[in-house]
Short mmCIF file of C-alpha atoms and ligand atoms in Angstrom, two decimals:
data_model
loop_
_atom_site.label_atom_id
_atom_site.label_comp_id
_atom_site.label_asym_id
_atom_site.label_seq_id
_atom_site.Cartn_x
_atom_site.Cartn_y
_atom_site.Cartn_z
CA UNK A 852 122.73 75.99 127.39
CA UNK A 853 126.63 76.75 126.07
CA UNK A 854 129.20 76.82 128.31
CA UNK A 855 130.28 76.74 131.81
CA UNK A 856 128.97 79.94 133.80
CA UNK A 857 131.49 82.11 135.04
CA UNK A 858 130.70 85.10 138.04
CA UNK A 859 132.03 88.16 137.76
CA UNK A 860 130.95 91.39 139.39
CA UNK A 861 129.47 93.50 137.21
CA UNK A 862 127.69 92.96 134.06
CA UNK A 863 126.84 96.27 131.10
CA UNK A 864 124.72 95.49 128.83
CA UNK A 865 125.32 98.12 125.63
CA UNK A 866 128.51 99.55 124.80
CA UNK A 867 127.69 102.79 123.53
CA UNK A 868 128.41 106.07 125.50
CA UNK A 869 126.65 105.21 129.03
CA UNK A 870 128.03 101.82 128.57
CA UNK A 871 131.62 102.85 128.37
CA UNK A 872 131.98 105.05 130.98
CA UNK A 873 130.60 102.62 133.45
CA UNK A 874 132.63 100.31 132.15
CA UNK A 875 135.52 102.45 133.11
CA UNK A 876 134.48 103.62 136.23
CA UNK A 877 133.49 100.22 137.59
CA UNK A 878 137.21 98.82 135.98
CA UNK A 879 139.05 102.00 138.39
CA UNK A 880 136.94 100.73 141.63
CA UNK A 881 138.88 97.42 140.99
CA UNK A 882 135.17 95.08 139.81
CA UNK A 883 135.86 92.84 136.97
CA UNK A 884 133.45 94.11 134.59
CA UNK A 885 131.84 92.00 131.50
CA UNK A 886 130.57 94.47 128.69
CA UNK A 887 128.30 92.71 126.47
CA UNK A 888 127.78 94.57 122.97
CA UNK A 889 125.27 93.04 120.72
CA UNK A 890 126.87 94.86 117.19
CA UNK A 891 130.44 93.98 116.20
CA UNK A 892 131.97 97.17 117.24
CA UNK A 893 131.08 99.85 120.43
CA UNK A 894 129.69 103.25 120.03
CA UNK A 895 128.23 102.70 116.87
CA UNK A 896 125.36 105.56 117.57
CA UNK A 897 128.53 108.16 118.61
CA UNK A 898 129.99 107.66 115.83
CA UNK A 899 127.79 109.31 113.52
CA UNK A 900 126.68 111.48 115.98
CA UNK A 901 127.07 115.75 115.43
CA UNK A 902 127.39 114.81 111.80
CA UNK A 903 130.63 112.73 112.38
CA UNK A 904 132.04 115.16 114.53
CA UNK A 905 130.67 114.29 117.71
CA UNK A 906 129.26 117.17 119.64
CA UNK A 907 130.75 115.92 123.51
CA UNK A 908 128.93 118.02 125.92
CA UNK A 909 127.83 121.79 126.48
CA UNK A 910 130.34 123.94 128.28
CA UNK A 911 127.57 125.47 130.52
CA UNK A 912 126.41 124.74 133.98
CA UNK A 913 124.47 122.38 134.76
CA UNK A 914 121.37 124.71 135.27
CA UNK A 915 121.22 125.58 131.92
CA UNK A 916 121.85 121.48 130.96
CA UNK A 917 118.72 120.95 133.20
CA UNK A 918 116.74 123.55 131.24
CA UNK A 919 116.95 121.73 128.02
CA UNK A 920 116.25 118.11 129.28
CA UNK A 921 113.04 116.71 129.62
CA UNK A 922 110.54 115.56 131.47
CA UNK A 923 112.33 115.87 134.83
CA UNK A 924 115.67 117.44 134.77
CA UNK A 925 115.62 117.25 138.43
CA UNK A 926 116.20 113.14 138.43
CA UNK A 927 119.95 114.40 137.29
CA UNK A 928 121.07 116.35 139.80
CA UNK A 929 123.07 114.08 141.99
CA UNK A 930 124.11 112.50 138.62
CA UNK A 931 125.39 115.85 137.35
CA UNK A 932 127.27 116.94 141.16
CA UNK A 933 129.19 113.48 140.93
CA UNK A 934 130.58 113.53 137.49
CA UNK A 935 129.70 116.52 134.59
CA UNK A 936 130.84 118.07 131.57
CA UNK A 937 134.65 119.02 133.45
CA UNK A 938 135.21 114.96 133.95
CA UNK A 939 134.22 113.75 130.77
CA UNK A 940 136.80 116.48 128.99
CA UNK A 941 139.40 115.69 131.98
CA UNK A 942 139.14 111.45 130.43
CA UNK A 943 139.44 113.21 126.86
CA UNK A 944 142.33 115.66 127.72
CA UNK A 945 144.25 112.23 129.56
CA UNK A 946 143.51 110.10 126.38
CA UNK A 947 145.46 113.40 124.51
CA UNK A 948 142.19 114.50 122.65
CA UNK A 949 141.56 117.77 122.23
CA UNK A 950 138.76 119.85 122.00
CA UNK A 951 137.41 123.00 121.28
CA UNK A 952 134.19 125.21 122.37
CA UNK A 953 131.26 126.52 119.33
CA UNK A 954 128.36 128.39 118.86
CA UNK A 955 126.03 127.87 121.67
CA UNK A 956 128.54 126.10 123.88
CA UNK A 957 128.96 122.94 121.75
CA UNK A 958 132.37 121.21 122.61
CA UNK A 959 133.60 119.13 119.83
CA UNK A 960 137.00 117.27 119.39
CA UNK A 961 139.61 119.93 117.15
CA UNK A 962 139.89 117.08 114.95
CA UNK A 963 136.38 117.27 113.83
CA UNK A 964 135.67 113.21 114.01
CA UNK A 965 133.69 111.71 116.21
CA UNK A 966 136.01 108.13 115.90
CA UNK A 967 138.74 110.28 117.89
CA UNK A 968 136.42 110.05 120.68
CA UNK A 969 135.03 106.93 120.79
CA UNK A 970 138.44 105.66 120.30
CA UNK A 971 139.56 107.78 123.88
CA UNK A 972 136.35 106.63 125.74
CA UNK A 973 137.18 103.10 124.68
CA UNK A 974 140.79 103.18 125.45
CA UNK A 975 140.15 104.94 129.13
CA UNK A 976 137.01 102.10 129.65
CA UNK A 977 138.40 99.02 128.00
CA UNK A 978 141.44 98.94 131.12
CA UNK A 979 142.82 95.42 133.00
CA UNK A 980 139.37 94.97 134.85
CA UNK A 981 136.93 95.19 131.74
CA UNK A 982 136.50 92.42 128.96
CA UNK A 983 134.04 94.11 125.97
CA UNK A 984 132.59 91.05 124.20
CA UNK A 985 130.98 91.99 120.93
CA UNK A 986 128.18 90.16 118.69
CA UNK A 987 126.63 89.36 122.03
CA UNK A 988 122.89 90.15 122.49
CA UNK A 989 121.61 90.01 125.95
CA UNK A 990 118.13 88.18 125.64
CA UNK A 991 117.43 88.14 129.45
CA UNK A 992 118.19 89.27 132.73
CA UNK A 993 118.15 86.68 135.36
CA UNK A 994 116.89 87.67 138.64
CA UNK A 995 115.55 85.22 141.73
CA UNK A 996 113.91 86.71 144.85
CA UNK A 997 113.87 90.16 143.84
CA UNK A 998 117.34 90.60 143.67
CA UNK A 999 119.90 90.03 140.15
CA UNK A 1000 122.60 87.03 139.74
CA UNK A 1001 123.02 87.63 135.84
CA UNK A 1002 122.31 87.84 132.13
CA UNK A 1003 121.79 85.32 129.26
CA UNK A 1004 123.10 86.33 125.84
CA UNK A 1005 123.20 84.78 122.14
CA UNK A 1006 126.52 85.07 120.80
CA UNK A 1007 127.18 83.75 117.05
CA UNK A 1008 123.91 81.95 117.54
CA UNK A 1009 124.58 80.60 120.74
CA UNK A 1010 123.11 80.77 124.28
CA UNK A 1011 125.02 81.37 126.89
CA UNK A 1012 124.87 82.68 130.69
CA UNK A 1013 127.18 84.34 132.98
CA UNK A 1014 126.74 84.96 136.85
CA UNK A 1015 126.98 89.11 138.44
CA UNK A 1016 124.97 90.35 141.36
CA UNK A 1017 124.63 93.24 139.37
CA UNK A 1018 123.68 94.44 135.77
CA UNK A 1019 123.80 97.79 134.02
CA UNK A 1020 121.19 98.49 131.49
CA UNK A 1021 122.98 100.89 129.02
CA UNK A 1022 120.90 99.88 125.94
CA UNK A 1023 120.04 102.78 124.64
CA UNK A 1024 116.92 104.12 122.69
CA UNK A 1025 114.79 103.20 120.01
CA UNK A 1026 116.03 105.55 117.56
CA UNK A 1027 118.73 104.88 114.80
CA UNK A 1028 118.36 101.28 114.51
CA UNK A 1029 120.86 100.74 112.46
CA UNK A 1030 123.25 101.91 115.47
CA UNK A 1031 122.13 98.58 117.56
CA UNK A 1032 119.62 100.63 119.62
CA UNK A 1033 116.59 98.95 119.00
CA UNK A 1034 115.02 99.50 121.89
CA UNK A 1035 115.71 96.11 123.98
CA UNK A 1036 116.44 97.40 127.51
CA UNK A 1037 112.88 97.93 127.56
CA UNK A 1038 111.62 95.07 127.20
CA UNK A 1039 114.49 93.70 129.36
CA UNK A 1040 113.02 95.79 132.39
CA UNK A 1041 109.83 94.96 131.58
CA UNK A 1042 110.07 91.29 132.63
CA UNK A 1043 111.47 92.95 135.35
CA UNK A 1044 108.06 94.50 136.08
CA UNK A 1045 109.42 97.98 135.05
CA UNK A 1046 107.04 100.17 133.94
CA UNK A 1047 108.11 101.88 130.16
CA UNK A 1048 107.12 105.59 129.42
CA UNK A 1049 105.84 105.13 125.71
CA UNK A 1050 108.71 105.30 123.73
CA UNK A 1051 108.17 108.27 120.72
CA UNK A 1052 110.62 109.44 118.30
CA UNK A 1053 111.84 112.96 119.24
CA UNK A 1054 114.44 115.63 117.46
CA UNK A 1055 112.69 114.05 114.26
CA UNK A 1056 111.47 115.50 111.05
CA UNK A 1057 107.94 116.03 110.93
CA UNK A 1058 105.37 115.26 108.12
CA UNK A 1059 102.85 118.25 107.03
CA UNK A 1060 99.60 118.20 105.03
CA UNK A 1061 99.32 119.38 101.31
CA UNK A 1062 102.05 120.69 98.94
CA UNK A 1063 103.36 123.67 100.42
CA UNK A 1064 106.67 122.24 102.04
CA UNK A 1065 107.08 119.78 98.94
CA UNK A 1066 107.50 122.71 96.31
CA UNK A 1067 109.78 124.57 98.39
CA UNK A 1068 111.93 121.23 98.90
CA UNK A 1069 115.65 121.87 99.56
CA UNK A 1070 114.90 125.46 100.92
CA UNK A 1071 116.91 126.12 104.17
CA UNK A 1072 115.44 129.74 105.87
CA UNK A 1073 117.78 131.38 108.41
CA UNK A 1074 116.26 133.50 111.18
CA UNK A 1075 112.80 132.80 111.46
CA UNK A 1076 110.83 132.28 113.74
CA UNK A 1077 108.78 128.92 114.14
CA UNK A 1078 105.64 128.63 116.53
CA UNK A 1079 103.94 125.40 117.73
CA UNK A 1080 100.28 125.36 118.25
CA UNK A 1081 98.23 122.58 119.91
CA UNK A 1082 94.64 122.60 119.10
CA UNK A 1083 94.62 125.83 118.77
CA UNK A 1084 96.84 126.92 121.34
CA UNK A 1085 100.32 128.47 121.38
CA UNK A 1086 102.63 125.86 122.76
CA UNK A 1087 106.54 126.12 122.34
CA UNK A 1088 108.17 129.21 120.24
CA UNK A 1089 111.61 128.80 118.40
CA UNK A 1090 113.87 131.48 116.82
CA UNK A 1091 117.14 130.02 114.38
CA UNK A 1092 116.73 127.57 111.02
CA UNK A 1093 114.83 125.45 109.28
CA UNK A 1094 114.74 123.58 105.92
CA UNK A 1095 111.47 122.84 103.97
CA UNK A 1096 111.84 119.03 102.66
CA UNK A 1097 109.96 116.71 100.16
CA UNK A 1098 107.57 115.18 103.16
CA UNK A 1099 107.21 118.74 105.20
CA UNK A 1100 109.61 120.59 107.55
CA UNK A 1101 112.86 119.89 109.45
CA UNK A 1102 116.24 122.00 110.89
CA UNK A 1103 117.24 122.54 114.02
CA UNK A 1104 114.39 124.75 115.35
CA UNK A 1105 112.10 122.44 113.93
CA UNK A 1106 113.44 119.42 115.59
CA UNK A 1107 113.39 121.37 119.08
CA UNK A 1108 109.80 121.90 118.22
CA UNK A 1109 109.18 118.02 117.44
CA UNK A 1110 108.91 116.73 121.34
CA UNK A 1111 106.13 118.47 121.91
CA UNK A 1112 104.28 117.84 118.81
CA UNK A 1113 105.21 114.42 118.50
CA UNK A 1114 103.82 113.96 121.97
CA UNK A 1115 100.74 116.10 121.40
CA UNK A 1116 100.11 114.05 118.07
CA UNK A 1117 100.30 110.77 119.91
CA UNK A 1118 97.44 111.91 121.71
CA UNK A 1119 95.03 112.65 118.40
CA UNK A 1120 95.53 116.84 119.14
CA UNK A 1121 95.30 119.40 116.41
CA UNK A 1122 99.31 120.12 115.80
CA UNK A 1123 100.20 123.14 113.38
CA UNK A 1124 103.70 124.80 113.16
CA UNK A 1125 103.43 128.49 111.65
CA UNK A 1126 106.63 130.32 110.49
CA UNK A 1127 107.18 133.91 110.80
CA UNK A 1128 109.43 135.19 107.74
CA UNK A 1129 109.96 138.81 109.01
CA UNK A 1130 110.01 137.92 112.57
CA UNK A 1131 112.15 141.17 113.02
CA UNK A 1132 109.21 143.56 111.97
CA UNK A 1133 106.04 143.98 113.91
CA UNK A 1134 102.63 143.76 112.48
CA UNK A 1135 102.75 147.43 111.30
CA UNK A 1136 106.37 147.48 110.38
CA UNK A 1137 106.05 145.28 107.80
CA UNK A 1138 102.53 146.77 107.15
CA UNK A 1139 104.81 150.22 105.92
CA UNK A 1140 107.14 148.01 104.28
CA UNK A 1141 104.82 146.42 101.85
CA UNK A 1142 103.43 149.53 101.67
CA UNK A 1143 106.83 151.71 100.76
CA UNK A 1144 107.81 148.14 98.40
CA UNK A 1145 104.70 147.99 96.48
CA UNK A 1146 104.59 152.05 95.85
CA UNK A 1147 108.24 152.58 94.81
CA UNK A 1148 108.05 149.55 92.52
CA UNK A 1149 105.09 149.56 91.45
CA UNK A 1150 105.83 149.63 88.02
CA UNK A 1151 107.46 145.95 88.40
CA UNK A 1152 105.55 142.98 88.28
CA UNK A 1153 104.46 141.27 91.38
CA UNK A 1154 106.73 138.28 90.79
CA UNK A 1155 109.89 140.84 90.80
CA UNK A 1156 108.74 142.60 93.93
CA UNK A 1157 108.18 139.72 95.66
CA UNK A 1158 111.69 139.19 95.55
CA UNK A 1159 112.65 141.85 98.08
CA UNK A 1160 110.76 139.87 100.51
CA UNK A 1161 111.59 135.97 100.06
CA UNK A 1162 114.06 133.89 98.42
CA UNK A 1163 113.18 133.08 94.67
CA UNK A 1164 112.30 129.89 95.32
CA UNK A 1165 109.27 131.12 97.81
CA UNK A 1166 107.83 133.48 94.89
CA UNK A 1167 105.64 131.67 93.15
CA UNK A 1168 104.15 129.32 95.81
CA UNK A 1169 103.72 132.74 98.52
CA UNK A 1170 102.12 134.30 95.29
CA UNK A 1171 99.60 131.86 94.40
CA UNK A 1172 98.78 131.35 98.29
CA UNK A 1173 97.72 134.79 98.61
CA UNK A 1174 95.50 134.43 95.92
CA UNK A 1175 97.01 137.44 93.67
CA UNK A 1176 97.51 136.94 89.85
CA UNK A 1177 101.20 136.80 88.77
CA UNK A 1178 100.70 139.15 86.21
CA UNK A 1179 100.23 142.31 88.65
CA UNK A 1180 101.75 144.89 89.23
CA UNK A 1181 103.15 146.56 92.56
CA UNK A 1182 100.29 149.68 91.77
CA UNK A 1183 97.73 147.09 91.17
CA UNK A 1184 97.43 145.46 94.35
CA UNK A 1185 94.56 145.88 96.64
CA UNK A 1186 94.85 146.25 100.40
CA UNK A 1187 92.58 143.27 100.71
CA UNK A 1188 96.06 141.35 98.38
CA UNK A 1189 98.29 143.32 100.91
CA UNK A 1190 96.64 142.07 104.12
CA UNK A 1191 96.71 138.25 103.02
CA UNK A 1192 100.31 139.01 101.79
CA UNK A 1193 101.39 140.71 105.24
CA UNK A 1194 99.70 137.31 106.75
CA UNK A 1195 101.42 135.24 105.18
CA UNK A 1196 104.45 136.25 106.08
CA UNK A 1197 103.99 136.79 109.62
CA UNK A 1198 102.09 133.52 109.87
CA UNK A 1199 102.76 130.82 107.25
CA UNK A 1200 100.60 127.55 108.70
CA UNK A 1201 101.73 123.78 107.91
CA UNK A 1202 99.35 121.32 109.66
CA UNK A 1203 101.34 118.40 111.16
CA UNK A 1204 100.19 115.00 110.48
CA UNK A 1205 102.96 112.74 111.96
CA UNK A 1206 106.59 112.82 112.17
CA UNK A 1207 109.78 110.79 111.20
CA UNK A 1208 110.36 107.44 112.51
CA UNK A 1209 112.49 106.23 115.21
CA UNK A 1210 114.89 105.48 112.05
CA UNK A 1211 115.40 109.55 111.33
CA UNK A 1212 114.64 110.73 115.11
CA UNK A 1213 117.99 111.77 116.69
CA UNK A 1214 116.75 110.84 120.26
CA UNK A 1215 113.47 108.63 122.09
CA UNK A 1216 111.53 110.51 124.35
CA UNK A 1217 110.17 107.91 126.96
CA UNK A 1218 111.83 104.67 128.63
CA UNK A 1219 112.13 103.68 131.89
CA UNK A 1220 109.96 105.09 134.23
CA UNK A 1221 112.25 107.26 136.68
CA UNK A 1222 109.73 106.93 139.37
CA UNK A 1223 110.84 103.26 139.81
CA UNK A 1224 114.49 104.45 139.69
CA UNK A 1225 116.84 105.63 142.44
CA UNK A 1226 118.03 109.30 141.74
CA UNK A 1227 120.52 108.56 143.67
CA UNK A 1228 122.40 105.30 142.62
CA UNK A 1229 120.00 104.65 139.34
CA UNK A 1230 119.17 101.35 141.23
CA UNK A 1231 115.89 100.21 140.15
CA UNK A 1232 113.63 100.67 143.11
CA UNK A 1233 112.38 97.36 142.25
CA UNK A 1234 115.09 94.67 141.78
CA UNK A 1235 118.17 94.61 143.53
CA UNK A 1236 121.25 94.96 141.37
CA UNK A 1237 119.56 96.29 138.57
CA UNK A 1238 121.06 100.02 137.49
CA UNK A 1239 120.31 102.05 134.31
CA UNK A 1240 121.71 104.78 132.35
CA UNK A 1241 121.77 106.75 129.56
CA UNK A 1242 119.02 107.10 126.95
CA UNK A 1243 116.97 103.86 128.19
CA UNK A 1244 115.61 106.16 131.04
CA UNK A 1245 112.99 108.27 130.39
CA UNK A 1246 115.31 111.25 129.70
CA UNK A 1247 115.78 113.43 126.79
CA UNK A 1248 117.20 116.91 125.95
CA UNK A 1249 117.51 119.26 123.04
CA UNK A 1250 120.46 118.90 120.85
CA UNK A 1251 123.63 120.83 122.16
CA UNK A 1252 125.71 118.12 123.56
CA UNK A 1253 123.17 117.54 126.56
CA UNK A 1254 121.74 113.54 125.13
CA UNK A 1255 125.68 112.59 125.44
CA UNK A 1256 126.09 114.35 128.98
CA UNK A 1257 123.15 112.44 130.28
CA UNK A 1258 124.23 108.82 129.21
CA UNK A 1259 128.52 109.53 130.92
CA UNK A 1260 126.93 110.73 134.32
CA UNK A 1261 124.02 108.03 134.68
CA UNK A 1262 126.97 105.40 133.50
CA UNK A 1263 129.34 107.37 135.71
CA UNK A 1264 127.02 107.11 138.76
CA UNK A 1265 125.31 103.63 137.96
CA UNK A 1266 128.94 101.90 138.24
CA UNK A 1267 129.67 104.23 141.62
CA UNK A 1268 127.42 102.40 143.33
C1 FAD B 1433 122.38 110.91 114.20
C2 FAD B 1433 122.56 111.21 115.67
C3 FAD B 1433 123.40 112.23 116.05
C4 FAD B 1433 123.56 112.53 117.42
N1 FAD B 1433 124.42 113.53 117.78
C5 FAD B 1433 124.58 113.82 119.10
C6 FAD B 1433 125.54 114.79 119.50
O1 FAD B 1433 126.32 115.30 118.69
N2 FAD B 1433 125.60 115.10 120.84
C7 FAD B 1433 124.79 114.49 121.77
O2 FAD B 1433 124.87 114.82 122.95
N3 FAD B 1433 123.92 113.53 121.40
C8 FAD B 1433 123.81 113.17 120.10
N4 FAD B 1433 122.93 112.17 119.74
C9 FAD B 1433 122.24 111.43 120.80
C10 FAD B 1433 123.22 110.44 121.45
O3 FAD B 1433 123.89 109.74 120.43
C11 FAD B 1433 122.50 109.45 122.37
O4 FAD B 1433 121.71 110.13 123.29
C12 FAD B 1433 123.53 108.59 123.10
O5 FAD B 1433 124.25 107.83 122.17
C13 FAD B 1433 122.88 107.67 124.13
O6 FAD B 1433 123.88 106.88 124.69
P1 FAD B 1433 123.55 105.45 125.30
O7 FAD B 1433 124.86 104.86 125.69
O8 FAD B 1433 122.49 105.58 126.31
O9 FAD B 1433 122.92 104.61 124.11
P2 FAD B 1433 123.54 104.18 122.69
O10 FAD B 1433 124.60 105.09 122.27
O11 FAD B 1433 122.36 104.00 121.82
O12 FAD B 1433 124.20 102.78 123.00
C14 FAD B 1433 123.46 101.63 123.33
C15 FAD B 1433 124.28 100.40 122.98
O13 FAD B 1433 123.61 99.23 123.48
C16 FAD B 1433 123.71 98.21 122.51
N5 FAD B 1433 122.61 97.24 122.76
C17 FAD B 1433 121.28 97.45 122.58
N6 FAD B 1433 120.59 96.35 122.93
C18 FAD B 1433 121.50 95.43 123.32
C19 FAD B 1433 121.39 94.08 123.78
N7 FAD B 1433 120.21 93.44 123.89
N8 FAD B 1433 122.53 93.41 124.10
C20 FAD B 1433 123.74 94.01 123.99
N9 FAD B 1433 123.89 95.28 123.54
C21 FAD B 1433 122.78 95.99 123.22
C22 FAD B 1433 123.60 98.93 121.19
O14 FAD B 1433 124.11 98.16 120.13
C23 FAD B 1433 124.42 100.18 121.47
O15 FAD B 1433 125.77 100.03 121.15
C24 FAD B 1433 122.82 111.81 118.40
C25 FAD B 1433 121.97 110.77 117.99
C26 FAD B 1433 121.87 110.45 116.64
C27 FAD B 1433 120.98 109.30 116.24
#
């Protein structure tokens, strides 16, 4: 064992965006605060995030926060009453950083990089009270009759231990790697005799059978609509974009679609995803349109007419699908060609076989049980001392600035108490 063991009152393990603001908060309620970071810098994963420009928080209330997290939104409310969206901005407005409201209620710094906010969260958490130590990986969490007295780390290859009646776990998820968040707080509340919610990738790509999505690689489709079925039944429907890639489909409505079917696929269900390309025009709209299409070209080859419908790229794949020979024309086509063609674009099926890994999924779905974890204080129910927050808990949400609002309050209210 390394050096002499120091007490202090409050230990965070993970410096990423839970782990900062409890840092902070516990610094302002006058605790001397040891933050223990096992990569060489904090907020490694909020850097990168919103595509470098760091998407904050959604300016909405928290009702419609609670509508796109999952499984239990509910765990969050005292969370959300005690510190939301208006304090985090109020800590980015006092650090002078500015920000500014997008589509869908996205708030992201005017700047447009995500290092202007880690750099304020840091500068607001890292005050008088809090000492961040860096290349320091927390191996274990010391507890004795139930209740916490401290952590053991490795730093630079060497052990050492340091004394707090209470720890944060702030570790983050499994996904991103890279980032430092490879899933440890698990198995650090494990030991504890915490029970862990599988951990699955979620807001990931996912894989699909055959060579549909390969051939239209690189395609991004705007307005559609996207439909996921579960053996056979209708689960979760999504209207915006999505982009065909070389293993199957992602985009944003895709990757809102990927919980579920991720979930669903983990259990050995059916899981297809089925596009509609005219979601716009009912059944016998586009019936008339095909109709009107085929007649007033009908001179023009298939290929040609085809064009009115779907970006070039879809031609020739939507052609040979539907089983017609390139070399029609508009006259030539049979209704039998016309009903497969009005199918297939109303209901263009990719069967899913499995998804991105934890190294492309944005967020983890699972984590620490909530049942075993005080709404209230995000005390474990089980060891006393022991708090969590952010994306370790069983907690997820869409993407929209809610995964970020999650990890400040838990951190806010795990250091409150
Ligand atoms: C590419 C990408 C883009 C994203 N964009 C957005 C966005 O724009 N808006 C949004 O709301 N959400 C976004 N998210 C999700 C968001 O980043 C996470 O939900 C959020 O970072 C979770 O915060 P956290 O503090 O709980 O965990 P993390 O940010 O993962 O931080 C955990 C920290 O703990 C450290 N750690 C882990 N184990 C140990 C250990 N044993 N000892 C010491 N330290 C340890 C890690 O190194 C890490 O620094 C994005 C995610 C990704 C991957």
């Amino acid at each position: 064992m390394g050096n002499k063991e120091q007490e202090i009152d409050t230990i965070i393990v993970g410096a990423g965006a839970a782990g900062l603001i409890a840092a902070g908060t516990s610094a302002r309620l006058d605790k001397s605060v040891l933050l223990l970071e096992k990569m060489k810098s904090q907020g490694r994963k909020m850097l990168i995030s919103g595509k470098g420009r760091c998407n904050i928080t959604n300016d909405s209330y928290a009702s419609h926060h609670f509508k796109k997290i999952h499984p239990n939104a509910k765990f969050l409310k005292h969370a959300y009453k005690k510190f939301f969206k208006d304090d985090i901005l109020e800590i980015l407005s006092q650090q002078n950083v500015e920000y500014k409201t997008e589509r869908g209620q996205r708030v992201f710094p005017v700047s447009d990089k995500s290092k202007d906010v880690v750099n304020a969260i840091s500068n607001w958490a890292l005050s008088k009270n809090v000492v961040l130590q860096t290349d320091s990986k927390v191996e274990e969490i010391l507890c004795n009759n139930g209740k916490i007295i401290g952590v053991e780390y490795t730093q630079k290859g060497i052990k050492k231990r340091v004394l707090a009646s209470k720890v944060i776990i702030a570790t983050g998820g499994k996904s991103y790697p890279a980032t430092g968040s490879t899933g440890d707080g698990y198995n650090l509340a494990k030991k504890l005799g915490h029970n862990i919610i599988k951990p699955l990738p979620a807001l990931t790509p996912l894989i699909t059978e055959g060579s549909l999505a390969n051939s239209l690689m690189g395609l991004s489709l705007k307005n559609v609509n996207a439909c996921l079925w579960v053996d056979g039944k209708k689960q979760q429907e999504e209207f915006g974009e999505m982009l065909f890639t070389h293993f199957g489909l992602s985009g944003p409505i895709i990757l809102t679609l990927s919980r579920e079917a991720v979930t669903a696929l983990d259990k050995n269900k059916v899981v297809e995803i089925t596009i509609d390309l005219k979601p716009a025009l009912d059944i016998d709209k586009l019936d008339k349109r095909l109709l009107r299409d085929l007649q007033e070209h009908g001179k023009k080859n298939i290929e040609n007419i085809f064009k009115l419908w779907l970006p070039s790229k879809m031609v020739a794949p939507m052609i040979s699908l539907c089983k017609i020979s390139k070399e029609k024309r508009g006259f030539d086509i049979s209704g039998q060609e016309r009903k497969r063609i009005k199918h297939y674009l109303k209901e263009l099926k990719f069967k899913v076989i499995s998804s991105r890994a934890f190294k492309e999924a944005i967020i983890t779905q699972g984590g620490i049980s909530l049942d075993e974890v005080n709404p209230k204080t995000m005390e474990s129910k089980l060891v006393k001392g022991l708090f969590f927050a952010g994306e370790v808990l069983d907690l997820d949400a869409d993407t929209g600035g809610y995964n970020f609002q999650i990890a400040y309050s838990t951190g806010s209210l795990a250091a409150n108490n």
